[in-house]
Short mmCIF file of N, CA and C in Angstrom, two decimals:
data_model
loop_
_atom_site.label_atom_id
_atom_site.label_comp_id
_atom_site.label_asym_id
_atom_site.label_seq_id
_atom_site.Cartn_x
_atom_site.Cartn_y
_atom_site.Cartn_z
N GLN A 1 -10.55 10.08 -22.27
CA GLN A 1 -9.62 9.05 -21.82
C GLN A 1 -8.97 9.49 -20.52
N VAL A 2 -8.77 8.53 -19.62
CA VAL A 2 -8.15 8.79 -18.32
C VAL A 2 -6.82 8.07 -18.26
N GLN A 3 -5.80 8.76 -17.79
CA GLN A 3 -4.48 8.16 -17.62
C GLN A 3 -4.11 8.14 -16.15
N LEU A 4 -3.47 7.06 -15.74
CA LEU A 4 -2.97 6.92 -14.37
C LEU A 4 -1.46 6.73 -14.44
N VAL A 5 -0.73 7.56 -13.73
CA VAL A 5 0.73 7.48 -13.71
C VAL A 5 1.17 7.17 -12.28
N GLU A 6 1.82 6.02 -12.13
CA GLU A 6 2.26 5.56 -10.81
C GLU A 6 3.74 5.83 -10.63
N SER A 7 4.14 6.00 -9.38
CA SER A 7 5.55 6.16 -9.05
C SER A 7 5.77 5.74 -7.60
N GLY A 8 7.05 5.54 -7.26
CA GLY A 8 7.41 5.28 -5.87
C GLY A 8 7.81 3.87 -5.55
N GLY A 9 7.70 2.95 -6.49
CA GLY A 9 8.12 1.58 -6.22
C GLY A 9 9.63 1.47 -6.13
N GLY A 10 10.08 0.28 -5.71
CA GLY A 10 11.52 0.07 -5.62
C GLY A 10 11.87 -1.10 -4.74
N LEU A 11 13.14 -1.16 -4.38
CA LEU A 11 13.67 -2.22 -3.53
C LEU A 11 13.88 -1.68 -2.12
N VAL A 12 13.39 -2.42 -1.14
CA VAL A 12 13.53 -1.99 0.25
C VAL A 12 13.76 -3.21 1.12
N GLN A 13 14.47 -3.02 2.23
CA GLN A 13 14.72 -4.12 3.15
C GLN A 13 13.48 -4.39 4.01
N PRO A 14 13.35 -5.60 4.52
CA PRO A 14 12.23 -5.88 5.44
C PRO A 14 12.23 -4.90 6.60
N GLY A 15 11.04 -4.43 6.94
CA GLY A 15 10.90 -3.43 7.99
C GLY A 15 10.97 -2.00 7.48
N GLY A 16 11.33 -1.84 6.22
CA GLY A 16 11.44 -0.51 5.64
C GLY A 16 10.12 0.05 5.16
N SER A 17 10.20 1.23 4.53
CA SER A 17 9.01 1.94 4.08
C SER A 17 9.15 2.39 2.63
N LEU A 18 8.02 2.50 1.98
CA LEU A 18 7.93 3.08 0.65
C LEU A 18 6.63 3.86 0.56
N ARG A 19 6.61 4.83 -0.33
CA ARG A 19 5.40 5.59 -0.59
C ARG A 19 5.09 5.57 -2.08
N LEU A 20 3.95 5.01 -2.42
CA LEU A 20 3.51 4.98 -3.81
C LEU A 20 2.59 6.17 -4.09
N SER A 21 2.69 6.67 -5.31
CA SER A 21 1.81 7.75 -5.76
C SER A 21 1.15 7.35 -7.07
N CYS A 22 -0.06 7.84 -7.27
CA CYS A 22 -0.77 7.61 -8.52
C CYS A 22 -1.54 8.87 -8.87
N ALA A 23 -1.17 9.48 -9.99
CA ALA A 23 -1.81 10.71 -10.43
C ALA A 23 -2.71 10.43 -11.63
N ALA A 24 -3.94 10.89 -11.54
CA ALA A 24 -4.90 10.71 -12.62
C ALA A 24 -5.02 12.00 -13.43
N SER A 25 -5.13 11.82 -14.74
CA SER A 25 -5.32 12.97 -15.63
C SER A 25 -6.20 12.56 -16.80
N GLY A 26 -6.66 13.58 -17.54
CA GLY A 26 -7.49 13.29 -18.70
C GLY A 26 -8.92 13.73 -18.49
N SER A 27 -9.81 13.04 -19.17
CA SER A 27 -11.23 13.40 -19.18
C SER A 27 -11.94 12.82 -17.96
N ILE A 28 -11.77 13.50 -16.84
CA ILE A 28 -12.36 13.03 -15.59
C ILE A 28 -13.52 13.93 -15.21
N PHE A 29 -14.72 13.38 -15.21
CA PHE A 29 -15.89 14.13 -14.77
C PHE A 29 -16.06 13.99 -13.25
N ARG A 30 -15.84 12.75 -12.77
CA ARG A 30 -15.99 12.49 -11.34
C ARG A 30 -15.19 11.27 -10.95
N ILE A 31 -14.48 11.36 -9.83
CA ILE A 31 -13.78 10.21 -9.28
C ILE A 31 -14.59 9.67 -8.11
N ASN A 32 -14.98 8.41 -8.18
CA ASN A 32 -15.77 7.79 -7.11
C ASN A 32 -14.87 7.16 -6.04
N ALA A 33 -13.79 6.56 -6.49
CA ALA A 33 -12.86 5.93 -5.56
C ALA A 33 -11.54 5.69 -6.27
N MET A 34 -10.48 5.63 -5.50
CA MET A 34 -9.16 5.25 -6.03
C MET A 34 -8.54 4.26 -5.07
N GLY A 35 -7.70 3.40 -5.61
CA GLY A 35 -7.12 2.39 -4.73
C GLY A 35 -5.92 1.71 -5.35
N TRP A 36 -5.40 0.75 -4.62
CA TRP A 36 -4.23 -0.03 -5.03
C TRP A 36 -4.56 -1.51 -4.93
N TYR A 37 -4.11 -2.25 -5.94
CA TYR A 37 -4.32 -3.68 -6.00
C TYR A 37 -2.99 -4.36 -6.28
N ARG A 38 -2.91 -5.65 -5.96
CA ARG A 38 -1.73 -6.44 -6.30
C ARG A 38 -2.18 -7.87 -6.62
N PRO A 39 -1.40 -8.61 -7.38
CA PRO A 39 -1.79 -9.99 -7.72
C PRO A 39 -1.86 -10.85 -6.46
N ALA A 40 -2.76 -11.81 -6.47
CA ALA A 40 -2.90 -12.75 -5.36
C ALA A 40 -3.11 -14.15 -5.92
N PRO A 41 -2.67 -15.19 -5.20
CA PRO A 41 -2.88 -16.56 -5.67
C PRO A 41 -4.36 -16.85 -5.90
N GLY A 42 -4.69 -17.36 -7.04
CA GLY A 42 -6.06 -17.71 -7.33
C GLY A 42 -6.93 -16.54 -7.75
N GLU A 43 -6.40 -15.34 -7.70
CA GLU A 43 -7.17 -14.17 -8.10
C GLU A 43 -6.35 -13.36 -9.09
N GLN A 44 -7.05 -12.61 -9.91
CA GLN A 44 -6.32 -11.74 -10.81
C GLN A 44 -5.59 -10.66 -10.03
N ARG A 45 -6.31 -9.96 -9.18
CA ARG A 45 -5.73 -8.94 -8.33
C ARG A 45 -6.55 -8.84 -7.05
N GLU A 46 -5.88 -8.55 -5.95
CA GLU A 46 -6.58 -8.36 -4.69
C GLU A 46 -6.49 -6.91 -4.27
N LEU A 47 -7.52 -6.45 -3.59
CA LEU A 47 -7.51 -5.09 -3.07
C LEU A 47 -6.47 -4.98 -1.95
N VAL A 48 -5.64 -3.98 -2.04
CA VAL A 48 -4.71 -3.65 -0.96
C VAL A 48 -5.33 -2.56 -0.09
N ALA A 49 -5.74 -1.47 -0.73
CA ALA A 49 -6.37 -0.36 -0.02
C ALA A 49 -7.11 0.50 -1.01
N ALA A 50 -8.19 1.13 -0.53
CA ALA A 50 -8.96 2.03 -1.39
C ALA A 50 -9.52 3.15 -0.55
N VAL A 51 -9.79 4.28 -1.24
CA VAL A 51 -10.38 5.44 -0.57
C VAL A 51 -11.46 6.00 -1.49
N THR A 52 -12.62 6.29 -0.93
CA THR A 52 -13.72 6.84 -1.73
C THR A 52 -13.61 8.36 -1.81
N SER A 53 -14.48 8.93 -2.62
CA SER A 53 -14.50 10.38 -2.76
C SER A 53 -14.87 11.04 -1.44
N GLY A 54 -15.60 10.33 -0.61
CA GLY A 54 -15.99 10.87 0.69
C GLY A 54 -14.96 10.66 1.77
N GLY A 55 -13.89 9.95 1.44
CA GLY A 55 -12.81 9.76 2.40
C GLY A 55 -12.84 8.44 3.15
N SER A 56 -13.82 7.60 2.87
CA SER A 56 -13.86 6.29 3.52
C SER A 56 -12.76 5.41 2.96
N THR A 57 -12.14 4.64 3.85
CA THR A 57 -11.03 3.78 3.45
C THR A 57 -11.34 2.32 3.72
N ASN A 58 -10.67 1.47 2.97
CA ASN A 58 -10.82 0.03 3.11
C ASN A 58 -9.45 -0.61 2.90
N TYR A 59 -9.10 -1.57 3.74
CA TYR A 59 -7.78 -2.20 3.66
C TYR A 59 -7.90 -3.72 3.68
N ALA A 60 -6.97 -4.37 3.02
CA ALA A 60 -6.83 -5.80 3.17
C ALA A 60 -6.36 -6.09 4.59
N ASP A 61 -6.82 -7.21 5.15
CA ASP A 61 -6.43 -7.55 6.52
C ASP A 61 -4.92 -7.65 6.66
N SER A 62 -4.25 -8.10 5.62
CA SER A 62 -2.82 -8.33 5.69
C SER A 62 -2.00 -7.04 5.80
N VAL A 63 -2.61 -5.89 5.50
CA VAL A 63 -1.86 -4.63 5.52
C VAL A 63 -2.37 -3.66 6.57
N LYS A 64 -3.44 -4.00 7.25
CA LYS A 64 -4.00 -3.11 8.27
C LYS A 64 -2.97 -2.82 9.35
N GLY A 65 -2.86 -1.55 9.70
CA GLY A 65 -1.89 -1.13 10.71
C GLY A 65 -0.51 -0.85 10.15
N ARG A 66 -0.27 -1.24 8.90
CA ARG A 66 1.05 -1.00 8.28
C ARG A 66 0.97 -0.05 7.10
N PHE A 67 -0.11 -0.12 6.34
CA PHE A 67 -0.28 0.72 5.16
C PHE A 67 -1.34 1.78 5.42
N THR A 68 -1.13 2.96 4.83
CA THR A 68 -2.11 4.03 4.93
C THR A 68 -2.36 4.62 3.56
N ILE A 69 -3.62 4.68 3.16
CA ILE A 69 -3.98 5.29 1.88
C ILE A 69 -4.51 6.68 2.14
N SER A 70 -4.14 7.60 1.27
CA SER A 70 -4.64 8.97 1.37
C SER A 70 -4.83 9.53 -0.04
N ARG A 71 -5.53 10.65 -0.09
CA ARG A 71 -5.90 11.18 -1.40
C ARG A 71 -5.87 12.70 -1.38
N ASP A 72 -5.34 13.29 -2.44
CA ASP A 72 -5.35 14.73 -2.65
C ASP A 72 -6.33 15.01 -3.77
N ASN A 73 -7.53 15.42 -3.41
CA ASN A 73 -8.57 15.62 -4.42
C ASN A 73 -8.20 16.72 -5.42
N ALA A 74 -7.51 17.74 -4.96
CA ALA A 74 -7.16 18.85 -5.85
C ALA A 74 -6.20 18.39 -6.94
N LYS A 75 -5.38 17.39 -6.63
CA LYS A 75 -4.39 16.90 -7.59
C LYS A 75 -4.82 15.59 -8.24
N ASN A 76 -6.00 15.09 -7.90
CA ASN A 76 -6.45 13.79 -8.41
C ASN A 76 -5.39 12.72 -8.21
N THR A 77 -4.81 12.72 -7.03
CA THR A 77 -3.70 11.82 -6.73
C THR A 77 -4.00 11.01 -5.47
N VAL A 78 -3.62 9.74 -5.52
CA VAL A 78 -3.76 8.88 -4.35
C VAL A 78 -2.38 8.38 -3.95
N TYR A 79 -2.18 8.24 -2.65
CA TYR A 79 -0.90 7.80 -2.10
C TYR A 79 -1.10 6.54 -1.27
N LEU A 80 -0.06 5.72 -1.25
CA LEU A 80 -0.06 4.56 -0.37
C LEU A 80 1.25 4.56 0.41
N GLN A 81 1.15 4.89 1.69
CA GLN A 81 2.31 4.83 2.57
C GLN A 81 2.41 3.43 3.12
N MET A 82 3.52 2.77 2.82
CA MET A 82 3.72 1.39 3.25
C MET A 82 4.85 1.32 4.25
N ASN A 83 4.54 0.96 5.47
CA ASN A 83 5.52 0.83 6.54
C ASN A 83 5.65 -0.62 6.97
N SER A 84 6.71 -0.91 7.69
CA SER A 84 6.94 -2.28 8.21
C SER A 84 6.77 -3.31 7.11
N LEU A 85 7.39 -3.06 5.99
CA LEU A 85 7.22 -3.94 4.84
C LEU A 85 7.80 -5.32 5.10
N LYS A 86 7.12 -6.32 4.52
CA LYS A 86 7.51 -7.72 4.67
C LYS A 86 7.82 -8.30 3.29
N PRO A 87 8.61 -9.35 3.24
CA PRO A 87 8.89 -9.98 1.94
C PRO A 87 7.62 -10.37 1.20
N GLU A 88 6.59 -10.76 1.92
CA GLU A 88 5.34 -11.17 1.25
C GLU A 88 4.57 -9.99 0.65
N ASP A 89 5.02 -8.77 0.89
CA ASP A 89 4.44 -7.60 0.24
C ASP A 89 5.01 -7.40 -1.16
N THR A 90 6.04 -8.16 -1.49
CA THR A 90 6.64 -8.04 -2.82
C THR A 90 5.61 -8.35 -3.89
N ALA A 91 5.44 -7.41 -4.82
CA ALA A 91 4.45 -7.56 -5.88
C ALA A 91 4.51 -6.35 -6.80
N VAL A 92 3.82 -6.45 -7.91
CA VAL A 92 3.53 -5.27 -8.73
C VAL A 92 2.24 -4.67 -8.19
N TYR A 93 2.28 -3.40 -7.86
CA TYR A 93 1.12 -2.70 -7.31
C TYR A 93 0.48 -1.88 -8.43
N TYR A 94 -0.82 -2.06 -8.58
CA TYR A 94 -1.57 -1.39 -9.65
C TYR A 94 -2.52 -0.36 -9.05
N CYS A 95 -2.49 0.81 -9.62
CA CYS A 95 -3.41 1.86 -9.23
C CYS A 95 -4.73 1.65 -9.96
N ASN A 96 -5.81 1.90 -9.26
CA ASN A 96 -7.15 1.73 -9.82
C ASN A 96 -7.97 2.98 -9.57
N LEU A 97 -8.76 3.35 -10.57
CA LEU A 97 -9.66 4.49 -10.43
C LEU A 97 -11.05 4.08 -10.88
N ASP A 98 -12.02 4.31 -10.02
CA ASP A 98 -13.44 4.10 -10.34
C ASP A 98 -14.01 5.49 -10.59
N GLY A 99 -14.26 5.79 -11.85
CA GLY A 99 -14.66 7.15 -12.15
C GLY A 99 -15.56 7.28 -13.36
N ASN A 100 -15.99 8.51 -13.57
CA ASN A 100 -16.86 8.86 -14.70
C ASN A 100 -16.12 9.83 -15.61
N SER A 101 -16.20 9.56 -16.91
CA SER A 101 -15.72 10.54 -17.89
C SER A 101 -16.87 11.44 -18.36
N SER A 102 -18.11 11.07 -17.98
CA SER A 102 -19.29 11.88 -18.24
C SER A 102 -20.32 11.49 -17.18
N PRO A 103 -21.45 12.19 -17.09
CA PRO A 103 -22.43 11.85 -16.04
C PRO A 103 -22.93 10.41 -16.10
N ILE A 104 -22.90 9.79 -17.29
CA ILE A 104 -23.45 8.44 -17.39
C ILE A 104 -22.40 7.40 -17.76
N ASN A 105 -21.19 7.81 -18.00
CA ASN A 105 -20.14 6.89 -18.45
C ASN A 105 -19.20 6.58 -17.31
N ARG A 106 -19.45 5.48 -16.62
CA ARG A 106 -18.64 5.08 -15.46
C ARG A 106 -17.90 3.80 -15.78
N ARG A 107 -16.62 3.74 -15.38
CA ARG A 107 -15.83 2.54 -15.61
C ARG A 107 -14.63 2.52 -14.70
N LEU A 108 -13.90 1.40 -14.76
CA LEU A 108 -12.67 1.27 -13.99
C LEU A 108 -11.47 1.52 -14.89
N TYR A 109 -10.48 2.18 -14.34
CA TYR A 109 -9.23 2.45 -15.05
C TYR A 109 -8.08 1.87 -14.24
N TRP A 110 -7.04 1.42 -14.97
CA TRP A 110 -5.89 0.81 -14.33
C TRP A 110 -4.60 1.46 -14.77
N GLY A 111 -3.66 1.58 -13.84
CA GLY A 111 -2.32 2.01 -14.19
C GLY A 111 -1.48 0.85 -14.71
N GLN A 112 -0.25 1.15 -15.08
CA GLN A 112 0.63 0.14 -15.65
C GLN A 112 1.28 -0.74 -14.58
N GLY A 113 1.26 -0.28 -13.35
CA GLY A 113 1.86 -1.04 -12.26
C GLY A 113 3.24 -0.55 -11.89
N THR A 114 3.56 -0.65 -10.62
CA THR A 114 4.89 -0.30 -10.13
C THR A 114 5.39 -1.43 -9.23
N GLN A 115 6.64 -1.83 -9.44
CA GLN A 115 7.19 -2.98 -8.72
C GLN A 115 7.65 -2.58 -7.33
N VAL A 116 7.24 -3.37 -6.35
CA VAL A 116 7.72 -3.24 -4.98
C VAL A 116 8.40 -4.55 -4.61
N THR A 117 9.66 -4.47 -4.22
CA THR A 117 10.42 -5.66 -3.82
C THR A 117 10.95 -5.46 -2.41
N VAL A 118 10.61 -6.39 -1.54
CA VAL A 118 11.06 -6.34 -0.15
C VAL A 118 12.01 -7.51 0.07
N SER A 119 13.27 -7.19 0.22
CA SER A 119 14.29 -8.23 0.32
C SER A 119 15.53 -7.69 1.01
N SER A 120 16.21 -8.58 1.74
CA SER A 120 17.47 -8.19 2.36
C SER A 120 18.64 -8.56 1.45
#
């Protein structure tokens, strides 16, 4: 079993910054990618940012230039630095892990979510 523990959410004024963290633990054989998602109209969740095991990153157009995803492989932890936050960034942010608990057992894992509120 794999557990994801998120932290770093909160209330911030427009233009402010927050840093989210997500630490993975448990029966992890291999991590293929980690990322952050948030709810979107018409979709269950939309990709905010993701980073692969090789270090490749992918961002939603709405956050490019403002958010930066990074990963500490030794700690199985992914970070999301969010700058220049806007009210429309307000959401519950969910950590996601694409990984293997064994050589043939691959699946997606989700955290419980952390609330980010951008408001004056």
